[in-house]
Each structure stands twice: as C-alpha cells, then as structure tokens.
PDB file of C-alpha atoms in Angstrom:
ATOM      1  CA  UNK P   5      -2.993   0.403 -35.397  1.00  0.00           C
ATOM      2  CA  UNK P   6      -1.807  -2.199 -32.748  1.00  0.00           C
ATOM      3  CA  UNK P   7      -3.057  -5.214 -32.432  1.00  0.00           C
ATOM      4  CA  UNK P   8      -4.139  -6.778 -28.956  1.00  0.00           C
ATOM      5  CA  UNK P   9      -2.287  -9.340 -27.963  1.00  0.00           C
ATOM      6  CA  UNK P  10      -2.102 -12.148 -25.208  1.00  0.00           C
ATOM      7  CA  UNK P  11       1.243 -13.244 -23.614  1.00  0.00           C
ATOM      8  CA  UNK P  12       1.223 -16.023 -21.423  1.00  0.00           C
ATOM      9  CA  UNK P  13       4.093 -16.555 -19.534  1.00  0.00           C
ATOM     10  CA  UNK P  14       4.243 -20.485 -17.893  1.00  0.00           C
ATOM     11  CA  UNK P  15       5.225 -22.127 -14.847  1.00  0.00           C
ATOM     12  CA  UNK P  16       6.478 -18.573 -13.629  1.00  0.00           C
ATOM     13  CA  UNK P  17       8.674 -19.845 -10.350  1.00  0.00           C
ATOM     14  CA  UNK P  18       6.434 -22.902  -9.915  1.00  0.00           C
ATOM     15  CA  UNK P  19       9.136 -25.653  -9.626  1.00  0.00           C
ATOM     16  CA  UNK P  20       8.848 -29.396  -8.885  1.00  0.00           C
ATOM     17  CA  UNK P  21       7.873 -30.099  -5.249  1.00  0.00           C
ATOM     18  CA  UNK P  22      11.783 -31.590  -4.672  1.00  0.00           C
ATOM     19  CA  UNK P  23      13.453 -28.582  -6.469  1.00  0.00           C
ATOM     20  CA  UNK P  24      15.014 -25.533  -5.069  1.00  0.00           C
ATOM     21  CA  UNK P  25      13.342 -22.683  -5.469  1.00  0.00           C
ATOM     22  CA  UNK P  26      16.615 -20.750  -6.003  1.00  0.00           C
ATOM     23  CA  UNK P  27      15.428 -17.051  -6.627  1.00  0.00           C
ATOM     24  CA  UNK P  28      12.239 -16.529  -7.646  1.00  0.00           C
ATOM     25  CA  UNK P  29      10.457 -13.787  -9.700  1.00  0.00           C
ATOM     26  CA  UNK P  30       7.841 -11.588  -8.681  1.00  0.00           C
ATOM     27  CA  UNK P  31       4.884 -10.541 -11.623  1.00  0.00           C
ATOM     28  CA  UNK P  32       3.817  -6.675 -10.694  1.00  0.00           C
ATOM     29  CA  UNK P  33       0.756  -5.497 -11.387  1.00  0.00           C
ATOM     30  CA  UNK P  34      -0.095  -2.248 -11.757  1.00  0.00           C
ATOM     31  CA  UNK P  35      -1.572   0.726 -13.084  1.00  0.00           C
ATOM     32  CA  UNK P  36       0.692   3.370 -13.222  1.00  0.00           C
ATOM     33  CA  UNK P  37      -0.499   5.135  -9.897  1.00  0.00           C
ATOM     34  CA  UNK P  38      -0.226   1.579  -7.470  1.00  0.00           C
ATOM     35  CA  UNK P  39       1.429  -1.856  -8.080  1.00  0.00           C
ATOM     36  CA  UNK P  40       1.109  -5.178  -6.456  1.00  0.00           C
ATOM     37  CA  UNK P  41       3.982  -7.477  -6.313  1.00  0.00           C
ATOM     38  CA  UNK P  42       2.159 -11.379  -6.088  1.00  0.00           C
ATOM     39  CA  UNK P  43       3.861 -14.405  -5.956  1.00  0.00           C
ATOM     40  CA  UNK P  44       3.438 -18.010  -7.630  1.00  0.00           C
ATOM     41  CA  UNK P  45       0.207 -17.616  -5.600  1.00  0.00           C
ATOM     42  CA  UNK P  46      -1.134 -14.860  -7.303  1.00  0.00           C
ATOM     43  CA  UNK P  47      -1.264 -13.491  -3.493  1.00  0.00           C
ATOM     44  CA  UNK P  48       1.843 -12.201  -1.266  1.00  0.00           C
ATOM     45  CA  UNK P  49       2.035 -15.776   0.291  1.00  0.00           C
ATOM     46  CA  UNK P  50       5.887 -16.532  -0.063  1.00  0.00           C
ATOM     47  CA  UNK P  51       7.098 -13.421   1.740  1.00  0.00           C
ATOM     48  CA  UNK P  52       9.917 -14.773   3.669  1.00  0.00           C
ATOM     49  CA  UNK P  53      11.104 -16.797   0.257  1.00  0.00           C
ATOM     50  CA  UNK P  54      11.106 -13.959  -2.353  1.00  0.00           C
ATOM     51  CA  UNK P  55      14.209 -12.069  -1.229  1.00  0.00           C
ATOM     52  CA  UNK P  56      15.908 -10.503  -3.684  1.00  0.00           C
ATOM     53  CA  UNK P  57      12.886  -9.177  -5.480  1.00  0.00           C
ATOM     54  CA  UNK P  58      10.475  -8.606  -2.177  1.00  0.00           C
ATOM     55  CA  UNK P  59       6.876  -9.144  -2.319  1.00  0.00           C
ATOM     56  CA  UNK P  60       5.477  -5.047  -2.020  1.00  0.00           C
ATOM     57  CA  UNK P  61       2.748  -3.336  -2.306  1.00  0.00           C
ATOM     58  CA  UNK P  62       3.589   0.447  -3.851  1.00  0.00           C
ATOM     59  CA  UNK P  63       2.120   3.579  -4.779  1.00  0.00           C
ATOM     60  CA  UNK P  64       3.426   7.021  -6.341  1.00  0.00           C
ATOM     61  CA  UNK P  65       1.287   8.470  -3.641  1.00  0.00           C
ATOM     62  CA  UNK P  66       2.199   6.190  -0.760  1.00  0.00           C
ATOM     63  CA  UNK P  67       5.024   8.027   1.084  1.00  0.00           C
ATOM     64  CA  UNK P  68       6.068   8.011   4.725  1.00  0.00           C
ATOM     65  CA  UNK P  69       8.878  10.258   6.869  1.00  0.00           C
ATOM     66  CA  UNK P  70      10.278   8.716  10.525  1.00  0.00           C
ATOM     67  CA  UNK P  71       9.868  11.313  13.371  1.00  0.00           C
ATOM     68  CA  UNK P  72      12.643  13.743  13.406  1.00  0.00           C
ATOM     69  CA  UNK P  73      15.267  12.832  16.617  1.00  0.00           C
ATOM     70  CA  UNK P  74      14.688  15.062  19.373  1.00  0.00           C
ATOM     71  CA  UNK P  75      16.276  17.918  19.834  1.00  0.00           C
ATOM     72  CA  UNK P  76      15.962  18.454  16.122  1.00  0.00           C
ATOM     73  CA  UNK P  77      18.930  17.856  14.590  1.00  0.00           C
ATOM     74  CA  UNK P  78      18.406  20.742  11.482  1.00  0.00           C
ATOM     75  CA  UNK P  79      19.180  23.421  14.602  1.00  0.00           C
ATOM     76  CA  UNK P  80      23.041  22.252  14.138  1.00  0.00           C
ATOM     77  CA  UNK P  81      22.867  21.606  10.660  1.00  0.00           C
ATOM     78  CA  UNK P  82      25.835  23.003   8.877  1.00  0.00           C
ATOM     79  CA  UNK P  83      25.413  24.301   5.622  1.00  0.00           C
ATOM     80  CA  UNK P  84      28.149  24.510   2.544  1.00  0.00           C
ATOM     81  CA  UNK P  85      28.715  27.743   1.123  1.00  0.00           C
ATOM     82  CA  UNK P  86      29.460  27.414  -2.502  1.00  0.00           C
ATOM     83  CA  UNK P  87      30.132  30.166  -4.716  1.00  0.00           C
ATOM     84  CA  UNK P  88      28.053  30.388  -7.418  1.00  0.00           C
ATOM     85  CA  UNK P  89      29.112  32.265 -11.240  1.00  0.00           C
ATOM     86  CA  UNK P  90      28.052  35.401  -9.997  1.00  0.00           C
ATOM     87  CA  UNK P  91      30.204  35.675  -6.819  1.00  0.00           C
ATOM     88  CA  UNK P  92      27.174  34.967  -4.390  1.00  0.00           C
ATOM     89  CA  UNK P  93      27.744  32.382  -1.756  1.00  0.00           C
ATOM     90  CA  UNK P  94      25.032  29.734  -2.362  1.00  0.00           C
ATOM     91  CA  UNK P  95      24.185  27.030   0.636  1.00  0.00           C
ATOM     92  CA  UNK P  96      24.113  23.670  -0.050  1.00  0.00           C
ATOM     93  CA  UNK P  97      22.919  20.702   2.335  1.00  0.00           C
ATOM     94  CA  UNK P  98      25.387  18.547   1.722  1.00  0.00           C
ATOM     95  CA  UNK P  99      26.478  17.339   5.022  1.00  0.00           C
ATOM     96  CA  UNK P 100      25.535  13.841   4.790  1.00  0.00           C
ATOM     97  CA  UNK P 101      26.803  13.027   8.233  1.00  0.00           C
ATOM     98  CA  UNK P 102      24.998  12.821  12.204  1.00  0.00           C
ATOM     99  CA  UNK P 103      21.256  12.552  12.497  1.00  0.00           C
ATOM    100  CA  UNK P 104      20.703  14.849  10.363  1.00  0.00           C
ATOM    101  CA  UNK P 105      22.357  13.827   7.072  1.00  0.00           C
ATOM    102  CA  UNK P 106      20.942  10.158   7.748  1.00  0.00           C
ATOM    103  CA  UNK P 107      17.289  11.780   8.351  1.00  0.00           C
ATOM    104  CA  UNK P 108      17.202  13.828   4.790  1.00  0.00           C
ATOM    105  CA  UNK P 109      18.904  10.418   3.239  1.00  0.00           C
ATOM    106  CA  UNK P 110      15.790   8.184   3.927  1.00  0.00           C
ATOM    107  CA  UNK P 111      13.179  10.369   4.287  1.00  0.00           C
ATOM    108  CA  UNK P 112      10.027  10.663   2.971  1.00  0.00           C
ATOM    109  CA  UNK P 113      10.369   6.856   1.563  1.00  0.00           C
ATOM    110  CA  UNK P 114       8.154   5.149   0.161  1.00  0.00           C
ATOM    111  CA  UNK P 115       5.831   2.980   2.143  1.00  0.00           C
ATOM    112  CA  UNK P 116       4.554  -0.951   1.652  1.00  0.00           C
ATOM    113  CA  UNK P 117       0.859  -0.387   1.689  1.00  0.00           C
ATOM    114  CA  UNK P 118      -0.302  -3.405   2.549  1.00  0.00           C
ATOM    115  CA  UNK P 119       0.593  -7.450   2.305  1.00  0.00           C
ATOM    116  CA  UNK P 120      -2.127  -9.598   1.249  1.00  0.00           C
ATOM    117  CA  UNK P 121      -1.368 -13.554   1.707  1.00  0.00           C
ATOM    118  CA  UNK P 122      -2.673 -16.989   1.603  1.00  0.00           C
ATOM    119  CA  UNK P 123      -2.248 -18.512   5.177  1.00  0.00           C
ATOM    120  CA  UNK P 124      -2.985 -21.561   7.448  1.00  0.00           C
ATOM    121  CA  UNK P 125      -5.580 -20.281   9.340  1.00  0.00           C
ATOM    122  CA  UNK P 126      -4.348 -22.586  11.911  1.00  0.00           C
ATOM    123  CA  UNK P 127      -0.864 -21.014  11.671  1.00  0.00           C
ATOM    124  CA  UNK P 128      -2.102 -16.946  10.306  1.00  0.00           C
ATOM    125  CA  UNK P 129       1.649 -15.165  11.552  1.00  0.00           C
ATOM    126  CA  UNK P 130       3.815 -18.258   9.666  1.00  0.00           C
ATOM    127  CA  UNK P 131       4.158 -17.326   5.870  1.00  0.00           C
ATOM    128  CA  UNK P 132       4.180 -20.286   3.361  1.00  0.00           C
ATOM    129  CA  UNK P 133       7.037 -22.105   2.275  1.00  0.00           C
ATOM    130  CA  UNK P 134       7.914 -23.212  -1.322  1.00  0.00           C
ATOM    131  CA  UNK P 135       7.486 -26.901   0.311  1.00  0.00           C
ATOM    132  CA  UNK P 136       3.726 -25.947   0.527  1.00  0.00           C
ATOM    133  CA  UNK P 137       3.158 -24.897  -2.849  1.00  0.00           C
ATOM    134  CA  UNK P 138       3.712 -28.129  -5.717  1.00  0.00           C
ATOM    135  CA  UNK P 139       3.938 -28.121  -9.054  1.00  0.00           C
ATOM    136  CA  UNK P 140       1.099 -30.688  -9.498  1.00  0.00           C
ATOM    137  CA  UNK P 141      -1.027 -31.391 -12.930  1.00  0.00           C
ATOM    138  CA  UNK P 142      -1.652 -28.468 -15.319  1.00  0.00           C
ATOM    139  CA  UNK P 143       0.162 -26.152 -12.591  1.00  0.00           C
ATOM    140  CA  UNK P 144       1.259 -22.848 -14.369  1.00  0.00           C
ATOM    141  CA  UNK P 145       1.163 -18.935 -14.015  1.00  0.00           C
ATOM    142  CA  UNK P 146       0.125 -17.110 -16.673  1.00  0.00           C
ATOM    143  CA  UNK P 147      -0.382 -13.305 -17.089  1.00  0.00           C
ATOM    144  CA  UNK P 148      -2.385 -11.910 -19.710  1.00  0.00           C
ATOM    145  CA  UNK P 149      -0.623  -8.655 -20.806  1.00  0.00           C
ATOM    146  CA  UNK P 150      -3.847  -7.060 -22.535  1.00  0.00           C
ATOM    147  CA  UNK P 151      -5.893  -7.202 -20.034  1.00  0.00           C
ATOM    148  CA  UNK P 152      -3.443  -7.602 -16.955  1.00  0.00           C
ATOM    149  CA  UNK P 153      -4.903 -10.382 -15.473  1.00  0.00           C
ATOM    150  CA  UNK P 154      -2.664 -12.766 -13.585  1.00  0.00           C
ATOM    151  CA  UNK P 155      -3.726 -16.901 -13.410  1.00  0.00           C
ATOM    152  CA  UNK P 156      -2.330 -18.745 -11.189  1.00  0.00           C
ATOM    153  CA  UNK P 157      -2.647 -22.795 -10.991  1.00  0.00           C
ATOM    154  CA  UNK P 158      -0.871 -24.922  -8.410  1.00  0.00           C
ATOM    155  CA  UNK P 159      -1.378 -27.417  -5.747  1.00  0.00           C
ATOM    156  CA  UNK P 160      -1.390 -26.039  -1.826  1.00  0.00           C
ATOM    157  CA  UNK P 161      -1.219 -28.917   0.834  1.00  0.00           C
ATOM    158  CA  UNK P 162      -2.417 -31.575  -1.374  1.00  0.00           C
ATOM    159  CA  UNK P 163      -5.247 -29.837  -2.670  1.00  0.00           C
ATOM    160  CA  UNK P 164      -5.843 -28.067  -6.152  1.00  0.00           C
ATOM    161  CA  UNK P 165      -5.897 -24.099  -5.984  1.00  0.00           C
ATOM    162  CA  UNK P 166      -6.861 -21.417  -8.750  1.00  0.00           C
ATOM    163  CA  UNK P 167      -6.333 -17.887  -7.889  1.00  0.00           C
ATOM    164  CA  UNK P 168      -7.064 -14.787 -10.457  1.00  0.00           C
ATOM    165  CA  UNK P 169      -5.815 -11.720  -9.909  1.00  0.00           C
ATOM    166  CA  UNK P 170      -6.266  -7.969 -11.183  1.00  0.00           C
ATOM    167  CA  UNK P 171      -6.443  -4.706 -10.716  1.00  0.00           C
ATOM    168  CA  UNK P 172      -8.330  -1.565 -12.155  1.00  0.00           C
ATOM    169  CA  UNK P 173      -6.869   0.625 -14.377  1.00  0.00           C
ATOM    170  CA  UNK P 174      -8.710   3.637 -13.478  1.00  0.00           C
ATOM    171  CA  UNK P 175      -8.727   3.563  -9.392  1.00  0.00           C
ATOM    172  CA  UNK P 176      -6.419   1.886  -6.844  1.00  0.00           C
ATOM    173  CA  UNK P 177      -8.529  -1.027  -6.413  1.00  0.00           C
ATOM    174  CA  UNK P 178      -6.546  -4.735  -6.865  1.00  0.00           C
ATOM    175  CA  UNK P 179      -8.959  -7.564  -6.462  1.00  0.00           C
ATOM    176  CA  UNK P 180      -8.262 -11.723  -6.124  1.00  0.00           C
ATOM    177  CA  UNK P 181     -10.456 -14.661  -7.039  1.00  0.00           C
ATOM    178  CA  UNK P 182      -9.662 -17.392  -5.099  1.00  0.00           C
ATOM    179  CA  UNK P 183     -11.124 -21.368  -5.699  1.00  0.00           C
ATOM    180  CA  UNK P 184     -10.279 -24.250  -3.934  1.00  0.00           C
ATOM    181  CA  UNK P 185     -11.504 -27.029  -2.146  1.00  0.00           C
ATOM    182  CA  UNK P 186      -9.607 -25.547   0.927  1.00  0.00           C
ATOM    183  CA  UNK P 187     -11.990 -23.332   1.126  1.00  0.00           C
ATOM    184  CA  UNK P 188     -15.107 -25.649   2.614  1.00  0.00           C
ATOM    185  CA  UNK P 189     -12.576 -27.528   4.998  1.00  0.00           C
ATOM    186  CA  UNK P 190     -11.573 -23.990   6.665  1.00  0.00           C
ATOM    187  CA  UNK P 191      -7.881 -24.925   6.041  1.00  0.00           C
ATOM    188  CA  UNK P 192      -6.768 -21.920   4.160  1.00  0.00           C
ATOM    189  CA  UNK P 193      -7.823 -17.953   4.955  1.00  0.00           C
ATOM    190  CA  UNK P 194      -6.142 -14.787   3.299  1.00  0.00           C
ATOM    191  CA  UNK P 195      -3.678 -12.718   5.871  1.00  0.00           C
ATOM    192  CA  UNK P 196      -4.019  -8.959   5.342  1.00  0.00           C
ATOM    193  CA  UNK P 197      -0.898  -7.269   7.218  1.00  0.00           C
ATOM    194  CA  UNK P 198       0.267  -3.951   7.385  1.00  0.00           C
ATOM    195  CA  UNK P 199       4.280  -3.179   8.547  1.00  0.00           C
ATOM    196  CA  UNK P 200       5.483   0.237   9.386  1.00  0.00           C
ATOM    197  CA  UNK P 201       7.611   1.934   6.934  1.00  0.00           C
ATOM    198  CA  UNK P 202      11.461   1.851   6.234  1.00  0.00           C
ATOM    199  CA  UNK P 203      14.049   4.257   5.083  1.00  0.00           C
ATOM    200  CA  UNK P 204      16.677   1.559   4.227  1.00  0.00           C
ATOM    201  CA  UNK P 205      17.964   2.272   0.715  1.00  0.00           C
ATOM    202  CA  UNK P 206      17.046  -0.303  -1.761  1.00  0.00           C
ATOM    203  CA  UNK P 207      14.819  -1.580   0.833  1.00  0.00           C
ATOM    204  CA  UNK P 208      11.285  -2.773   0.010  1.00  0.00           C
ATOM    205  CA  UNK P 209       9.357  -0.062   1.800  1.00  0.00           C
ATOM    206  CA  UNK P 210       8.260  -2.385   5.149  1.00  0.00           C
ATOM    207  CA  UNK P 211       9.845  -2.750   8.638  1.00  0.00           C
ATOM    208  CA  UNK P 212       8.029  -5.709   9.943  1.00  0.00           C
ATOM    209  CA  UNK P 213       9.992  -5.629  13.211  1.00  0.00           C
ATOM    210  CA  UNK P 214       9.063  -1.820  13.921  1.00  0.00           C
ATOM    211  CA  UNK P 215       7.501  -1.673  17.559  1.00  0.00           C
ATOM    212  CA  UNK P 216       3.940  -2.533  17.047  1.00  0.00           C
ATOM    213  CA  UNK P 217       2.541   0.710  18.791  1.00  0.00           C
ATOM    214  CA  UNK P 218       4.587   3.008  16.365  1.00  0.00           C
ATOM    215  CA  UNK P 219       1.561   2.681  13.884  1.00  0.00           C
ATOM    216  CA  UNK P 220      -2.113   2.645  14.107  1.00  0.00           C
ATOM    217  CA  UNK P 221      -4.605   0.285  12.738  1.00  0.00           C
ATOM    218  CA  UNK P 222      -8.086   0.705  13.308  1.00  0.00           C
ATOM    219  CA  UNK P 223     -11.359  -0.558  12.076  1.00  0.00           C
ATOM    220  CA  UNK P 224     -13.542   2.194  10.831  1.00  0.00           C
ATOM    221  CA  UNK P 225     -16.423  -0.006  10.357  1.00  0.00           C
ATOM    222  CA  UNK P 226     -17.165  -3.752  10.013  1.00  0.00           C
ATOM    223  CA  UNK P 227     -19.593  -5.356   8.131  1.00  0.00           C
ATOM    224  CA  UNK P 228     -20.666  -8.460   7.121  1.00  0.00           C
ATOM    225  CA  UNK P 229     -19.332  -8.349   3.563  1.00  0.00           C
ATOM    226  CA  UNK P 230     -16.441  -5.376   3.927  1.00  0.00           C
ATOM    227  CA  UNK P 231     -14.302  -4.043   6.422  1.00  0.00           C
ATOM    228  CA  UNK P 232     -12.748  -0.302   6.494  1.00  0.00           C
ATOM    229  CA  UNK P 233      -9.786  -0.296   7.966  1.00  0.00           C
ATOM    230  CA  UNK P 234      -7.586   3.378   8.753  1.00  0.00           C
ATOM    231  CA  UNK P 235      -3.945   3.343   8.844  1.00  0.00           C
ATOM    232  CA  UNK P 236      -1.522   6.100  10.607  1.00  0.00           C
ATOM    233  CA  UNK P 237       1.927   6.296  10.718  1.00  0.00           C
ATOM    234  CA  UNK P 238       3.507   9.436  12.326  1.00  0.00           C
ATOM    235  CA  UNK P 239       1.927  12.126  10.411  1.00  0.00           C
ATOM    236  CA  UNK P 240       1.283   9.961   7.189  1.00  0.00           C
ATOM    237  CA  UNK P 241      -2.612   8.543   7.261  1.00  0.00           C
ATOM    238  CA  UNK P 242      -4.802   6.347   4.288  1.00  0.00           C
ATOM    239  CA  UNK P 243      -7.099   4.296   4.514  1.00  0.00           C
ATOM    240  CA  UNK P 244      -8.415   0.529   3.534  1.00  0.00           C
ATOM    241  CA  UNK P 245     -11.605  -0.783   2.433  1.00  0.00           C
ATOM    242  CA  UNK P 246     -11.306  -4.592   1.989  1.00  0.00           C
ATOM    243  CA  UNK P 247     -15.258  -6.265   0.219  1.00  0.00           C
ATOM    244  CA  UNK P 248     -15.989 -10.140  -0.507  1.00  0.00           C
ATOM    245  CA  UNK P 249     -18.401 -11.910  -1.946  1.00  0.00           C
ATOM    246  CA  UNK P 250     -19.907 -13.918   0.783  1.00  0.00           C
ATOM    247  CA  UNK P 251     -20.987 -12.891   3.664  1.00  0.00           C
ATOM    248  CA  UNK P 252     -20.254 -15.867   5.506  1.00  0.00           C
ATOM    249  CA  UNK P 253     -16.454 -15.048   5.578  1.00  0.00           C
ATOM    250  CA  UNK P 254     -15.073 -13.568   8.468  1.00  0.00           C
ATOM    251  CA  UNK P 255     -12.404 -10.719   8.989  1.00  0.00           C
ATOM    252  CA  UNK P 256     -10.576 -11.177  12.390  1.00  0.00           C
ATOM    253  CA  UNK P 257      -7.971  -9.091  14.199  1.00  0.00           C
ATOM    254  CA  UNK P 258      -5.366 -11.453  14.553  1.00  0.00           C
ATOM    255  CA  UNK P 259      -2.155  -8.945  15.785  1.00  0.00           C
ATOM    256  CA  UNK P 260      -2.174  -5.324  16.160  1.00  0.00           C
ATOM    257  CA  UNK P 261      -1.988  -4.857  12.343  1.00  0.00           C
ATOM    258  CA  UNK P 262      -2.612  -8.407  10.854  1.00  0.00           C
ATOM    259  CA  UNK P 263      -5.999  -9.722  10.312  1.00  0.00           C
ATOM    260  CA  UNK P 264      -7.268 -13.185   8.477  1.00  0.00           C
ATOM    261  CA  UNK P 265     -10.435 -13.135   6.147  1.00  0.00           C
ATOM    262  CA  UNK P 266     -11.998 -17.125   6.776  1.00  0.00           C
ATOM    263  CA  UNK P 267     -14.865 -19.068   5.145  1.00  0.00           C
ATOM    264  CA  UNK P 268     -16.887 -21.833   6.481  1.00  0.00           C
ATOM    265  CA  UNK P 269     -18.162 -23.030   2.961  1.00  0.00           C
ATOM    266  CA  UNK P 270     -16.586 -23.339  -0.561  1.00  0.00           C
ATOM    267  CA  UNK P 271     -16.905 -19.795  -2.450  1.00  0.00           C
ATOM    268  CA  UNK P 272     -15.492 -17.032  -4.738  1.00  0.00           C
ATOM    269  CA  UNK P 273     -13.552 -14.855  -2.807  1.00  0.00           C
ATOM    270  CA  UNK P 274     -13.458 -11.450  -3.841  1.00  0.00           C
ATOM    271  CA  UNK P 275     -10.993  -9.019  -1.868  1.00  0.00           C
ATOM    272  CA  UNK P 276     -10.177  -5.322  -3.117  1.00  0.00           C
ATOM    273  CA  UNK P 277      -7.950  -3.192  -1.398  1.00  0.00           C
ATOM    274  CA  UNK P 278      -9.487   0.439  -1.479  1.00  0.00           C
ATOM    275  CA  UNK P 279     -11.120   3.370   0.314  1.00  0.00           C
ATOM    276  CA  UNK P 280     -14.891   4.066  -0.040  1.00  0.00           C
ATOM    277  CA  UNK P 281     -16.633   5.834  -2.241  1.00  0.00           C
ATOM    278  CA  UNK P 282     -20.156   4.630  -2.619  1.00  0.00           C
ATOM    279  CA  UNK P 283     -21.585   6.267  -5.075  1.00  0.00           C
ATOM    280  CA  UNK P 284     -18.747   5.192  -7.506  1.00  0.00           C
ATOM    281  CA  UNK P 285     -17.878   1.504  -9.036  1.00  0.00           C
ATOM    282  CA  UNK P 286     -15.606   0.270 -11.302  1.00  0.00           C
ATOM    283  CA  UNK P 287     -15.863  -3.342 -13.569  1.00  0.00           C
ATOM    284  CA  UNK P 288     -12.967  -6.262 -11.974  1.00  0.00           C
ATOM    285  CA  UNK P 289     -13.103  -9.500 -13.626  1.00  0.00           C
ATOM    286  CA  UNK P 290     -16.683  -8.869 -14.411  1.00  0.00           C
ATOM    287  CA  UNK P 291     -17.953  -7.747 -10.711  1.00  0.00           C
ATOM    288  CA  UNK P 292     -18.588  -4.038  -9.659  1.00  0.00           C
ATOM    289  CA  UNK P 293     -15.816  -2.608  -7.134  1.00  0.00           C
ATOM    290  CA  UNK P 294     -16.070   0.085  -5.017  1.00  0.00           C
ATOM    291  CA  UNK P 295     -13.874   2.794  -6.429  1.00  0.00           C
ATOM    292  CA  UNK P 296     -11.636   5.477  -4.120  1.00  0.00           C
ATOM    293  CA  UNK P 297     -10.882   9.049  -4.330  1.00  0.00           C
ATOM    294  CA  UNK P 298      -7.209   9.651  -3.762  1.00  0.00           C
ATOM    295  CA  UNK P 299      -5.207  12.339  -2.502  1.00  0.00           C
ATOM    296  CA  UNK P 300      -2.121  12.421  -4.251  1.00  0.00           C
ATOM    297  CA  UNK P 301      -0.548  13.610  -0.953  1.00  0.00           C
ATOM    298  CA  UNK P 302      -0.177  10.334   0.562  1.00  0.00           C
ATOM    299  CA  UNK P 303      -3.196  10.258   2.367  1.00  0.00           C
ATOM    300  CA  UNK P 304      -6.257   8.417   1.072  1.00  0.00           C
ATOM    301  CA  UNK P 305      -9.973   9.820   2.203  1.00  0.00           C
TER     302      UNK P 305
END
C-alpha cells in the first residue's frame, strides 16, 4: 500500500529582483499522453529566458513532417546493399547525405502545440523578462506531486499574482487559474501562440521565425466564453478549444497565429487547451472541462 504524499518544492527559479536568473528550471506537467512545460509563472511567460530547458508544449501524438524538396529527392536516393547471413543482398537507407538524408533525419518531429503566456496587453508580441517577475513576500512555487497541481506565488509589475495550474489525467485538457489585481486594471492578458514546427535535433519542437503563411490558424467558432481554434501545418491538422470563466474576457487575433485573452474586471480565469466534445466533461481544480477525443495520428477531431 502507498501512501499519498505531498511534495512541495519552494522558490522554484524565483530569485531576488537584483539576482541573475542564471538558468532556470522548467516544472512539466503531464499526463503521460501531453505535457506542459510552465515557468515561475505557472504559464509559458519567460520564453525568451528559459533556454536551455525551453518552455514546450508536447504530445506523443503531436507530430509534424516539412514538405519534401521538389523534385523529390527519394527518386535519386541510393540505397546500401548489405549482405545479410543468408547471402541475400539486403538495402539499407543509410545515406545520410543531400536532401534526402537531411529530410529522413528530422522528419516526422515532434511539434510545440501551443505556447500559453502571461503578457502586457499593451506590449502582447514582447515576452516577459525575469526583471518583471520579483521575488516579493511569501513568493514561492510549489507543485503538489499527488495531485499534480502546480502553485505559483510572485509579484508581476508591482502587483501580487497567484496562478494554479493543472491538467487532467484522463484527456488532453491543461487548465490555469489566474488572480491578481492586474486583472481589473486591464494591465495583464494571457498570449496564446502557435509556431510552426522544427526538425532541428535537440530542438524544442517550434520555429517561431517560420514564414507566417506556412501554417494555418483559423477560428472555427467564437463565443463569448470559448474559442475553437483549427491548426494546419502541411499535411499535419488538430485542433484547439480554449473556455473561461467570464464572459467578459475577450479573445483577439493579435498576429496570424497569436491571440491575447483580456478582462475588463477582476476574475478567475479559467483557460483549457482542448478540442470539443460536448457531451463529455472532466473535473479541473473543481470546475467541469470540456473533454476531447483524440486521434492518436496526430490529428485531433
């Protein structure tokens, strides 16, 4: 029999606002089908800071190939013959050089699904900075390892923010609670990006310089309380459905595949990152999510 127990992990790369932040860590959380890599935040907010371990949102069924070069290169492709025990000559693709070798190298990869941040709604395409984020009174991270429920405490421009963050274990859903004062002055809004995929190796997944008309995003519907977004990519396709609590927020297209999600009044913020089915609902931090039927193909319906 095990016993349950919670872990709390403190000040997890919250340093003083005068320090270094030298290399942070990222907390994943996941369920064994799609993890979210957050921040100090609890959100994807220090992109351009966490380096060495990048900020990425991955799935075992998120998985995207480049266009093959034209004229395909696999008409040229030379194969090597070895011989096998029996005598018979066996090909093998192991030419790892031209277009072709580099093509079978990074392809399929897998993809970043999607970056979800805290922003200045002012500022929505410049990432925060570990100069915005202080290590004020009772500022700590701390991840329950039962239940997998990240709690994040800091200060964010002077003001006190408390962010909670989860995701279900039984659908691809990742939700956020977000409370702060920032809120009701309209001076912070959550950034909901998608890049285009990468085949560098080692790479995080993302190519956020990719030509913006490479990939699609559209909206599917908008509502007042949820958006459904659909993503393509070549011949790789899921889609998005993001749901909060008051309908008073607003989703806006901000760039071709960036949007920000603003309130006018102080609220909970609740923000899952799934595809629709309605007839289906899983428990988050005590609220009823939408849950999603997956293809383990790559391609969410």
């Amino acid at each position: 029999v095990l016993r349950r127990h919670t872990i709390k992990l403190h000040a997890i790369g919250i340093p003083p606002s005068n320090a270094s932040l030298g290399t942070p860590l990222t907390i994943t959380l996941g369920n064994g089908v799609l993890g979210y890599s957050a921040d100090m935040t609890g959100f994807q907010s220090l992109n351009t800071t966490y380096q060495t371990f990048p900020l990425t949102t991955l799935s075992d069924w998120g998985w995207h190939s480049l266009p093959l070069p034209s004229p395909s290169p696999f008409e040229s492709f030379r194969y090597t013959h070895l011989v096998s025990s029996t005598g018979r000559a066996v090909p093998y693709p192991l030419d790892s050089s031209g277009d072709t070798g580099a093509w079978l190298r990074e392809n399929p990869h897998r993809l970043d699904l999607i970056q979800v941040a805290l922003r200045n709604p002012s500022a929505p395409l410049t990432p925060l900075t570990a100069a915005d984020v202080h290590h004020g009174d009772g500022a700590e991270q701390q991840m329950a390892i039962g239940t997998g429920l990240l709690t994040s405490n800091f200060t964010l421009w002077g003001q006190p923010v408390s962010t909670r963050t989860t995701m279900a274990m039984d659908a691809d859903v990742i939700a956020w609670d977000l409370q702060t004062p920032l809120l009701a002055q309209t001076k912070v809004a959550v950034w909901v990006a998608f890049p285009y995929g990468s085949g560098e190796f080692g790479g995080p997944g993302s190519d956020w310089s990719a030509d913006p008309t490479a990939h699609q995003t559209r909206v599917l519907e908008n509502r007042s309380d949820s958006v459904l977004l659909h993503r393509t990519l070549d011949q790789d396709a899921y889609s998005v459905l993001c749901r909060w609590s008051d309908p008073r927020f607003k989703f806006v297209r901000e760039t071709a595949h960036g949007f920000q999600l603003r309130s006018w009044e102080e609220a909970c913020l609740l923000y899952t990152s799934d595809a629709a089915d309605e007839e289906d609902s899983v428990d988050v931090v005590g609220r009823g999510i939408i849950k999603k039927k997956v293809m383990r193909t790559g391609t969410v319906v």
